[in-house]
Structures are given as C-alpha cells and as structure tokens.
Short mmCIF file of C-alpha atoms and ligand atoms in Angstrom, two decimals:
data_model
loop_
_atom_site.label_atom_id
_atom_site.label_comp_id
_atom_site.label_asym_id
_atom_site.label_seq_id
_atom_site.Cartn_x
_atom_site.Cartn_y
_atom_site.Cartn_z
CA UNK A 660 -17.60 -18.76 -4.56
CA UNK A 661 -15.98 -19.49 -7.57
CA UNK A 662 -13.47 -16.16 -8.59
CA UNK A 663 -12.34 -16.41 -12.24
CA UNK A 664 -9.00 -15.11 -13.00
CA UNK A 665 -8.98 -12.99 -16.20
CA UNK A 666 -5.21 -12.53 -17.55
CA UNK A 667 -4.98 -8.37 -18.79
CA UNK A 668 -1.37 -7.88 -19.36
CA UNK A 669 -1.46 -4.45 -21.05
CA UNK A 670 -4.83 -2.67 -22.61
CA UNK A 671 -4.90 -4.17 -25.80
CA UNK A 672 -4.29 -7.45 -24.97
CA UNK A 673 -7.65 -8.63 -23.95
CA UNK A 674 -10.58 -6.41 -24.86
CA UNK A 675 -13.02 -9.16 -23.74
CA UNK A 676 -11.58 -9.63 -20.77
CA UNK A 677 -11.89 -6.09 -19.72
CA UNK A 678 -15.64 -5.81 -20.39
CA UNK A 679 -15.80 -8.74 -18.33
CA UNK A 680 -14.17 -6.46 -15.69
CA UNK A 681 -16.34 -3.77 -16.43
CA UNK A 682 -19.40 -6.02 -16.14
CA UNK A 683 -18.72 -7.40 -12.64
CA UNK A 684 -18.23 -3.80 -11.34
CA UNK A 685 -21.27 -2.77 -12.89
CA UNK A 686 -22.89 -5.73 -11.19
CA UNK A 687 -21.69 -4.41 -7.42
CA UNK A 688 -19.12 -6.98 -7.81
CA UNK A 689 -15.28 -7.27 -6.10
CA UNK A 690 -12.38 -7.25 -8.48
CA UNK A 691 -8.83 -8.10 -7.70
CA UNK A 692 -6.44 -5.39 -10.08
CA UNK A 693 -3.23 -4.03 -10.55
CA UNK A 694 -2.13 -0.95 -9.42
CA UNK A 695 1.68 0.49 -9.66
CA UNK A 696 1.92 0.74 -5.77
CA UNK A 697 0.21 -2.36 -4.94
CA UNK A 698 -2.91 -4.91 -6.00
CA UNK A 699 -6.27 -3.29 -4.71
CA UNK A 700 -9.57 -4.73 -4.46
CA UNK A 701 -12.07 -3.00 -6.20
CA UNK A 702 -15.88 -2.18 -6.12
CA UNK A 703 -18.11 0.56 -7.09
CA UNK A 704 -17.82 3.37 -4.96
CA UNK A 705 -21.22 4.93 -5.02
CA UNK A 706 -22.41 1.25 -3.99
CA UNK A 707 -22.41 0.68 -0.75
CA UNK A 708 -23.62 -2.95 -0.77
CA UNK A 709 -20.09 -3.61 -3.48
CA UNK A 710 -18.09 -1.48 -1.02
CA UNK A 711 -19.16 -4.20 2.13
CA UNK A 712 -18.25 -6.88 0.08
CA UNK A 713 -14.88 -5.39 -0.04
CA UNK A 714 -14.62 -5.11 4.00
CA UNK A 715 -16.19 -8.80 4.65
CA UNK A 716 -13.60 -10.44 1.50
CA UNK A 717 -10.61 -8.93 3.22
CA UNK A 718 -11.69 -9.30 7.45
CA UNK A 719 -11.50 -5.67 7.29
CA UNK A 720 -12.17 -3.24 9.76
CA UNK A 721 -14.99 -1.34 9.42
CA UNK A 722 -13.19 1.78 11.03
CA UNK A 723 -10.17 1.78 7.98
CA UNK A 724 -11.55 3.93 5.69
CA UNK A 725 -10.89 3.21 1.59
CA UNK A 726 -9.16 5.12 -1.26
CA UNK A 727 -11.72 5.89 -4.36
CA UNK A 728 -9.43 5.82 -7.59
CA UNK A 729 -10.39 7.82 -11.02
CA UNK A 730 -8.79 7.87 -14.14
CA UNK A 731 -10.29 11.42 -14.95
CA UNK A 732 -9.43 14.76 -13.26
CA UNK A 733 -13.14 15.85 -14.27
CA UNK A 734 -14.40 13.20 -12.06
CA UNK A 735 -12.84 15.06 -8.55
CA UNK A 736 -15.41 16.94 -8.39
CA UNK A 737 -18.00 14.06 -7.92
CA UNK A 738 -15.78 12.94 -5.07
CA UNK A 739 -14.57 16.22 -3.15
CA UNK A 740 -16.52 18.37 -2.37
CA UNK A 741 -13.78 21.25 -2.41
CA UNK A 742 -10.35 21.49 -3.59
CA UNK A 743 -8.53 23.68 -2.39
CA UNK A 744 -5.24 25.18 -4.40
CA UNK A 745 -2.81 22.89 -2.92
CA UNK A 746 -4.21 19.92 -4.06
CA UNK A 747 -4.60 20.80 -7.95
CA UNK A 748 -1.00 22.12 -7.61
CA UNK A 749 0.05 18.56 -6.05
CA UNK A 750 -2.88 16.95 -9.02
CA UNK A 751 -1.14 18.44 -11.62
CA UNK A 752 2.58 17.27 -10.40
CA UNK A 753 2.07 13.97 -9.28
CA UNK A 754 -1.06 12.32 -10.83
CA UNK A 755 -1.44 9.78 -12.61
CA UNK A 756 0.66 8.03 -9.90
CA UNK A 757 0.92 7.09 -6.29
CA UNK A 758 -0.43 9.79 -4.48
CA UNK A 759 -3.35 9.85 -2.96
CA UNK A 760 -5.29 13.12 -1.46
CA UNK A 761 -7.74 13.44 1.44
CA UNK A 762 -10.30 15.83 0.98
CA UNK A 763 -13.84 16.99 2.37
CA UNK A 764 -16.00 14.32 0.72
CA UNK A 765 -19.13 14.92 -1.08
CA UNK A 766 -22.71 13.40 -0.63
CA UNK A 767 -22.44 10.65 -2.97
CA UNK A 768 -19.58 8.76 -1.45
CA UNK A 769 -21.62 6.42 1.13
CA UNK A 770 -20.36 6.54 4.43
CA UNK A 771 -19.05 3.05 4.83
CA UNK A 772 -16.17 4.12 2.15
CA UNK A 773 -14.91 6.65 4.83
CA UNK A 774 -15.52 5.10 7.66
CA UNK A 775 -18.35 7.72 8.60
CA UNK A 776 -15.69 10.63 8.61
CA UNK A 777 -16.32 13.82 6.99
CA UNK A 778 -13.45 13.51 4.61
CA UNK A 779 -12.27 11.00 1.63
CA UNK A 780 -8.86 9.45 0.44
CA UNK A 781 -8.59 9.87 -3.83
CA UNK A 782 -6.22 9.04 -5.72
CA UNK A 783 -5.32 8.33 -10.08
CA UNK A 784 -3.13 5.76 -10.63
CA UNK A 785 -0.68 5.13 -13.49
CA UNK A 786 -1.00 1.67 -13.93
CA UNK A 787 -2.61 1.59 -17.88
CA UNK A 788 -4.93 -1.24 -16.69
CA UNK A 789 -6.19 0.07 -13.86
CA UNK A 790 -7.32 2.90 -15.88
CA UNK A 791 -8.55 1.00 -18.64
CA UNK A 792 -10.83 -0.72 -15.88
CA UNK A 793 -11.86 2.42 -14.48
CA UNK A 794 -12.59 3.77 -17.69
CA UNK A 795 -14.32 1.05 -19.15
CA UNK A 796 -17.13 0.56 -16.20
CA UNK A 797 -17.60 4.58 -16.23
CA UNK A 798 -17.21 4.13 -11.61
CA UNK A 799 -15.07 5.79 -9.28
CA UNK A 800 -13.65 2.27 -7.70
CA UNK A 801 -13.00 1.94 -3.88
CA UNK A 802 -10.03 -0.32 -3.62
CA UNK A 803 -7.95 -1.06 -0.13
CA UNK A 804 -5.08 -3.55 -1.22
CA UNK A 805 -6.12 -6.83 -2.56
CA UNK A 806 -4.63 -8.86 0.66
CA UNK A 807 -6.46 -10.41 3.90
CA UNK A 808 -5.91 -7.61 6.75
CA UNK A 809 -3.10 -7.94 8.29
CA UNK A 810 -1.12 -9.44 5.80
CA UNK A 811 1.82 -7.97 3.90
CA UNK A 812 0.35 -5.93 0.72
CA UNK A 813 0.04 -7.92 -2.84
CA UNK A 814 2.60 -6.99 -5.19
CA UNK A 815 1.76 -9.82 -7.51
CA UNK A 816 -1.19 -11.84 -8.93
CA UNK A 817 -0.16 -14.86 -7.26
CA UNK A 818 -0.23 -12.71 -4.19
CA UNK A 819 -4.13 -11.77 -4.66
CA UNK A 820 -4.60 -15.26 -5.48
CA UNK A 821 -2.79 -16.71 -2.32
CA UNK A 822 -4.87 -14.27 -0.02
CA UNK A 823 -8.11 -13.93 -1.72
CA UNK A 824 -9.72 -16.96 -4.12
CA UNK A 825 -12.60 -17.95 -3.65
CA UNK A 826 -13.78 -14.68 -1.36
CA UNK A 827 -14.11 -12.55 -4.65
CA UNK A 828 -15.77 -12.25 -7.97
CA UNK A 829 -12.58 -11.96 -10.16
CA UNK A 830 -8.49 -11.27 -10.05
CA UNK A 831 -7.23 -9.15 -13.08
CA UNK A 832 -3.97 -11.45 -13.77
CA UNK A 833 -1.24 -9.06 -14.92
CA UNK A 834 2.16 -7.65 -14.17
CA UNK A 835 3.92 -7.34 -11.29
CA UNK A 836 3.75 -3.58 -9.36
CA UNK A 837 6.50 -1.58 -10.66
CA UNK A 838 6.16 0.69 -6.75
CA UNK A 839 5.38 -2.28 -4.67
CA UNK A 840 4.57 -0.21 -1.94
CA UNK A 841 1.25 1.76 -1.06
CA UNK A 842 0.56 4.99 -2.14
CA UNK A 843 1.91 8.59 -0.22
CA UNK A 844 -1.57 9.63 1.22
CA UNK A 845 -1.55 13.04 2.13
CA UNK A 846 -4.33 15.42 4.33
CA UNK A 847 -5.04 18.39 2.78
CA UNK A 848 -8.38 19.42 4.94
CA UNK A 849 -8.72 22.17 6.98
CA UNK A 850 -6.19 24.07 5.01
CA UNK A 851 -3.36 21.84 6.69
CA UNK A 852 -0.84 19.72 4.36
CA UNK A 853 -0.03 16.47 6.69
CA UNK A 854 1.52 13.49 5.13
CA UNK A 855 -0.51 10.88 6.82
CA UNK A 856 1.42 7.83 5.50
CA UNK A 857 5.12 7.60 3.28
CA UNK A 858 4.52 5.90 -0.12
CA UNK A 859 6.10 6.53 -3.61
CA UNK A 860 5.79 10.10 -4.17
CA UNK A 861 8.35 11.41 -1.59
CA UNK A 862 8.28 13.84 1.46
CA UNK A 863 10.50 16.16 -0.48
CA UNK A 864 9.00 16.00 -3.83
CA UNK A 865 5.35 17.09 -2.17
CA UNK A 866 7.61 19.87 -0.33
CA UNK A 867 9.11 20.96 -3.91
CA UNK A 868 5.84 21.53 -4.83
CA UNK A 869 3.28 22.96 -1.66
CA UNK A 870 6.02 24.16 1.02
CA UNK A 871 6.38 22.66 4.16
CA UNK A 872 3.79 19.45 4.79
CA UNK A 873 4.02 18.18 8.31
CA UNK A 874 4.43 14.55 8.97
CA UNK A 875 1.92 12.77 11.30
CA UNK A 876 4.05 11.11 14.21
CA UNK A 877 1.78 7.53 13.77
CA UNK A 878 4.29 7.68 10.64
CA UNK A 879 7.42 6.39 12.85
CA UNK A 880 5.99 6.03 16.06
CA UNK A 881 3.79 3.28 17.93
CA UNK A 882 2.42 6.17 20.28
CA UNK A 883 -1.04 8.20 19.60
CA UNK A 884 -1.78 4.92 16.93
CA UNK A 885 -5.64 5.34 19.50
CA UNK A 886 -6.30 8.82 17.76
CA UNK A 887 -3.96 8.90 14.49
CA UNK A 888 -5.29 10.98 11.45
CA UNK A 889 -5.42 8.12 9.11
CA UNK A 890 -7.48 5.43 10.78
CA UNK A 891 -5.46 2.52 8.82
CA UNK A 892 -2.29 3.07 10.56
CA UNK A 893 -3.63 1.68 14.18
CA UNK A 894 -3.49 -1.91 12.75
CA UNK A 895 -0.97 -4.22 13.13
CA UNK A 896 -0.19 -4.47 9.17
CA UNK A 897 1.87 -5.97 6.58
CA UNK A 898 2.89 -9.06 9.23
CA UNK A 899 4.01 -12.40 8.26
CA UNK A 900 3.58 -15.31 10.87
CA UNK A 901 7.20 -15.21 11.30
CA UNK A 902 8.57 -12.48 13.75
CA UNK A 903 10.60 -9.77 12.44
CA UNK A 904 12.83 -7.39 14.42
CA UNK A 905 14.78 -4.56 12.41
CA UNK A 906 18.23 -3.79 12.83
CA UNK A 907 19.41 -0.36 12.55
CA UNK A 908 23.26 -0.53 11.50
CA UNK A 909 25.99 -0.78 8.73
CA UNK A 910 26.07 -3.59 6.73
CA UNK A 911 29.29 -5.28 8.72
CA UNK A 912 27.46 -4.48 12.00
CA UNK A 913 24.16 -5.80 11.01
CA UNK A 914 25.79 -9.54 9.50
CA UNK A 915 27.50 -9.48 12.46
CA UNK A 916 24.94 -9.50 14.97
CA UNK A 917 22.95 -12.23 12.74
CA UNK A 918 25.73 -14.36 12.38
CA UNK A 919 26.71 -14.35 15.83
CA UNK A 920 22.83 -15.06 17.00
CA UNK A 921 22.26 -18.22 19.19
CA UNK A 922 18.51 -18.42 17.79
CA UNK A 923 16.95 -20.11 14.82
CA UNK A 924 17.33 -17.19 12.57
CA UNK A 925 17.19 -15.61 9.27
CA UNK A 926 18.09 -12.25 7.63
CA UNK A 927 16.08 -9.72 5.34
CA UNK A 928 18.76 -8.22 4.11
CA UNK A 929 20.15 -6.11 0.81
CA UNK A 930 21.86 -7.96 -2.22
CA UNK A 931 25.20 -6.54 -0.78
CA UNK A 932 24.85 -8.31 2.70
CA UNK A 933 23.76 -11.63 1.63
CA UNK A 934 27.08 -13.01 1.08
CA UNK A 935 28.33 -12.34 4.22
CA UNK A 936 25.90 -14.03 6.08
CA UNK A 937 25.82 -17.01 7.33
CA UNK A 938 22.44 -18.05 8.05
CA UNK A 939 19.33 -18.00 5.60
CA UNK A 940 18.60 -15.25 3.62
CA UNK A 941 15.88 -13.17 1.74
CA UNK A 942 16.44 -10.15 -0.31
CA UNK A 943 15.04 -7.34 -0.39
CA UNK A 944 17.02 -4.65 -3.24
CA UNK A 945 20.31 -3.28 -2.78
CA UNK A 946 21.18 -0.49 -0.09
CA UNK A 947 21.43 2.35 -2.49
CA UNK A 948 18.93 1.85 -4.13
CA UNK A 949 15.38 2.67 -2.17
CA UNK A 950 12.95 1.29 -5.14
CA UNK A 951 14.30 -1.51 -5.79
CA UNK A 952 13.48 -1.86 -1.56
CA UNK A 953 9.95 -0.82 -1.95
CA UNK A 954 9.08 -3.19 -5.17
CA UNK A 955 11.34 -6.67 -3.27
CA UNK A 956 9.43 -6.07 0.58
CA UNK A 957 6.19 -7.37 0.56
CA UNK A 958 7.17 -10.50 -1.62
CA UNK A 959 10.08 -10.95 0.77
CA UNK A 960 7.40 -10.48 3.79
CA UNK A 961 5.61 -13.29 2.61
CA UNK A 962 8.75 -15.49 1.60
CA UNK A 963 9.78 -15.38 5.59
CA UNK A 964 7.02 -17.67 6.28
CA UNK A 965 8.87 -20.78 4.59
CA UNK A 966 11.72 -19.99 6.13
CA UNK A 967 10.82 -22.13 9.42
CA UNK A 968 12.59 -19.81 11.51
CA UNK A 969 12.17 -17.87 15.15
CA UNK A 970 13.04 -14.48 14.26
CA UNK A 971 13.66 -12.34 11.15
CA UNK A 972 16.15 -9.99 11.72
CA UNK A 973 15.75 -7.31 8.72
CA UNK A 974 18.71 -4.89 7.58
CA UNK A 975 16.59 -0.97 8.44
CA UNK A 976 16.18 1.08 5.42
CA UNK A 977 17.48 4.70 5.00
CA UNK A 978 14.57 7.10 6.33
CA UNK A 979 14.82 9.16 3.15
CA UNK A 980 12.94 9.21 -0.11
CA UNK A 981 10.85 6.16 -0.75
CA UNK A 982 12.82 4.70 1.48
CA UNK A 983 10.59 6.32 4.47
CA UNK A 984 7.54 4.35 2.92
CA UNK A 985 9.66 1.23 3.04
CA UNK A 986 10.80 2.17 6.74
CA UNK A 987 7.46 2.54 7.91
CA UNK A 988 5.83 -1.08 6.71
CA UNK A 989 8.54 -2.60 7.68
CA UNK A 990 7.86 -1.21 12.07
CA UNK A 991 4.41 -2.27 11.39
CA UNK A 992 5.89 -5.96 10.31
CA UNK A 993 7.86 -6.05 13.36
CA UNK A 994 5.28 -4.43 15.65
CA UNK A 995 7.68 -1.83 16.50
CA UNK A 996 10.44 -4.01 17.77
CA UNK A 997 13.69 -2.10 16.94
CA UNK A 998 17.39 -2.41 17.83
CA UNK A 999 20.26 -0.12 17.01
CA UNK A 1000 23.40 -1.01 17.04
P1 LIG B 1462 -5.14 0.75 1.84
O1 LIG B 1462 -6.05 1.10 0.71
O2 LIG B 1462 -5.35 -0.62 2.39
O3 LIG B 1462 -3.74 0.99 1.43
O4 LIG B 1462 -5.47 1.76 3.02
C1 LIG B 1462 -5.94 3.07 2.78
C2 LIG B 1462 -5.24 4.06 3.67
O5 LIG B 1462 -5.78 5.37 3.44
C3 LIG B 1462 -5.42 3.75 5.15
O6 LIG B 1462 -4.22 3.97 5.84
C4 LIG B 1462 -6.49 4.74 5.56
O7 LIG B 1462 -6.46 5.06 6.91
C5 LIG B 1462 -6.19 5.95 4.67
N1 LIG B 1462 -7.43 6.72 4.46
C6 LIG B 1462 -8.45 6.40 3.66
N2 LIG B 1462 -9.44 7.32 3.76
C7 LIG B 1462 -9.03 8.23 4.66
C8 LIG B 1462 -9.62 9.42 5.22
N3 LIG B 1462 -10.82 9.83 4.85
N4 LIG B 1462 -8.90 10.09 6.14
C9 LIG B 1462 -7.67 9.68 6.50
N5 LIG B 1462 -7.07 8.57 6.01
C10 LIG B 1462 -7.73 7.84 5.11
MG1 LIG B 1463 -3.91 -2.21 2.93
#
C-alpha cells in the first residue's frame, strides 16, 4: 500500500493535514505519530478490525497487549472501569506526559487491545500533536511504538519511515521525541502499585507521590520473563542485527577493555569516552546526564548496524532516574549479556 507522509510540525502548522489524520482514524485506519517518549502507531481503540491492522503492520504478537492514549481526563472513565485513589493522585502529578497506568478495563475496549486480560495500559501524552490528533478524530487511539517488533523504538520520522512504509495508511512527519524512550508503565490493579517497566517519569518521582511502588523483577532480570506482569517484556526488544554486550565500569576501565579487544569491534559509548577510544564509535549522551541517554539510544541502536562490526560493546548506564529506563532497553538489546569489570 501506498502510506502518505503528512509533515505536522506543531498544531498550527497544518490544519489540513490534521483532518487528514483525523479522517484515516475515523476510517479504522493505522497512523504513524509522534509522541514525547517515542513514535506510536495508532488506530481506533474501540475498533478492533483498526487495532489488528496495528498487530499485522508491526509482526506483532498477539499476546503484547497495547497502550490506549487520551488527551482528556473525562475520557478515563470510558477506558477504566475503576480508578482507584492512587492513580488520580499519580493523574494529576504526572499527566500529560510519559506515564502510563494499568487499570481494570471496561467493556468497550475489545479484547485484542489487551491481549484478552482483564486489565488495560492508558496513558496522556504531552506531545501537542499527538493531542491535537487525538482531539481532532474524537478516539481513544491504541498505539504500541511505530517500529517492526523487535526493533529498537522510533525516535524519529525517518525511523517510522525506515521500519514501516508501505505497511500503513499514513506517518505524521514531525519532530524528533524530546524522551526518546517508552513510557514508565505502572500496575495499579488489585490495590498493588508495581512499576512494570522504567520510562521517563522516574521510580522516585511515582514514590514522592503514592509511597512505596514495588518494581517487577522482569525489570532487570532475564528470569520469570514466562509469567512477567507486563506481557511486552518477554520479547527480545529494541535489537539491532549487530550484537551488543554492556559493560559495567568507569569510563577508563570500560575504553580500556574496548581498546584492548582482539575482535572486530565498536563502542556505544558517552560523549566523554569517545576520545579515548580507539576503535569506532557511536554516542549515546554524556554520563551525567541520563536524558540526554534516553533521547541518543534508540537512534544509536539503529546506527550500530552500519557499523560492519562483530560486537557492540556499550558503556552501562547509571540504574537511577531515567537512567533505569535506559538500563533496561539496553539488556533487552544485548539479550542479557553483561560484563562487569
Ligand atoms: P509499547 O506500546 O510497544 O511500548 O508496549 C506497551 C507496553 O505496555 C508493553 O510492555 C505491554 O506489555 C504493556 N502493557 C500494555 N497493556 C498492559 C496490560 N493490560 N497489563 C500489563 N502490561 C500492559
Ligand atoms: Mg514497543
């Protein structure tokens, strides 16, 4: 199919263009758009037929359930079918922005948006577009990220484009993600408070707010990925061709060990090891700085395919802050395959 590529840059840049939008969504269609954490592919929610289209574009399992995004706090309602007080309190803190909520789901999300559980994954982003295209076709949209499964997360048009022309209706062409990583998602069912996956909003900013929230071992670990809460993080994810092991050390330690390696290598590294390397590099932000981390991984994820290299070895981020989100992609990139120095 032919997928036209309608440029949106902020919400009064292209009014046509975002009727356009609107139209194909009515329609049951699949939209690439921006998001702040990453590019997401969008469909009607309450359509079940849009939301397959969805799972077949992206090779998508039909066991990874979907996020539904609103622009409207009135609209939760149609979505969850209770909310308890944790969840307004964390509502009212966090959203618009990239947290998303899993709640008890009510009768008019279809089952295939869930994958048949009981619950559903919400969430309001910031992004002004995304809005405006929520908004503007009057649906709740189901939208995974806008890549091929498997692949790292789009955190640019081009990405969408790379991964997904010609499979969908239509790619909103706009800016870059200013998160660049997924959103927190967060289980709030069953009057527990588990952080099911690390993402923007931090583990200690949902703590400032609710108290203690647990945090599902599947987040750092390879083991119990058979019966993990949140189905997505079973699948090998976020993976270049390219084979990428992390190295946990300082930054003298870690250009070390890749300059002293014997193998066709590169490094991911931070803008403060790169000249002390030797070998090929890719960047991905500077050590102190855990967003600039989160918005540079995916796009260096992809870049270590044109590397024409063996092995990847990628400088570990800090487990703190957003830097836990970043952390976490990154063991699914290198299917677990850690060493410390
Ligand atoms: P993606 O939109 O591709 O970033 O993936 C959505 C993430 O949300 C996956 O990790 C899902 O497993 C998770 N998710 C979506 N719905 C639910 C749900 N009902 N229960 C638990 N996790 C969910
Ligand atoms: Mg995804």
């Amino acid at each position: 199919m032919e997928t036209k590529h309608i440029c949106i840059m902020s919400t009064d840049d292209n009014p046509m263009g975002l009727k356009e939008v609107a139209e194909i969504l009515q329609k049951g269609g699949t939209v690439g758009i921006p998001t702040e954490t990453v590019y997401g592919l969008a469909a009607n929610a309450y359509d079940p037929d849009a939301v397959a289209r969805i799972f077949a574009a992206k090779g998508r399992p039909q066991d990874n359930p979907l996020i539904v995004h609103i622009a409207d706090i009135n609209d939760l309602p149609k979505i969850a079918a209770e909310i308890p007080e944790t969840a307004k309190k964390l509502a009212a803190a966090f959203w618009p922005g990239p947290l998303t909520m899993v709640l008890k789901r009510t009768e008019r999300i279809p089952a295939i948006i869930s994958a048949g559980l009981d619950t559903v994954a919400v969430r309001m982003p910031s992004n002004e577009v995304a809005r405006a295209i929520i908004n503007c076709s009057g649906l709740p949209l189901a939208a995974p990220s806008a890549n091929l499964s498997g692949r790292p997360s789009p955190t640019t048009a081009k990405h969408v484009v790379d991964d997904l022309d010609g499979k969908i209706d239509a790619i909103v062409m706009s800016k870059d993600c200013s998160v660049g990583v997924e959103s927190t998602v967060i289980s709030l069912v069953d009057g527990k408070k588990r952080l099911l996956r690390p993402g923007g909003i931090t583990h200690e900013q949902l703590e400032s707010v609710i108290g203690k929230v647990e945090i599902d071992p599947s987040v750092l670990s390879s083991e119990l990925v058979a019966e993990v809460s949140s189905p997505g993080m079973k699948y090998k994810h976020y993976s270049p061709k390219t084979k990428i092991v992390i190295i946990e050390a300082d930054s003298q330690m870690f250009c070390d060990y890749v300059n002293r390696s014997v193998e066709n290598c590169a490094a991911m590294c931070f803008s403060e090891d790169k000249s002390k390397i030797s070998k090929p590099t890719i960047v991905y932000g500077n050590e102190a700085d855990d967003m600039s981390q989160a918005r540079e991984l995916f796009d260096a994820l992809r870049l270590t395919d044109s590397l024409n290299v063996d092995v990847v070895y990628a400088h570990s981020p800090k487990k703190t802050g957003v830097g836990l989100a970043v952390y976490n992609r990154m063991l699914r990139a290198a299917a677990f395959e850690v060493i410390c120095l």
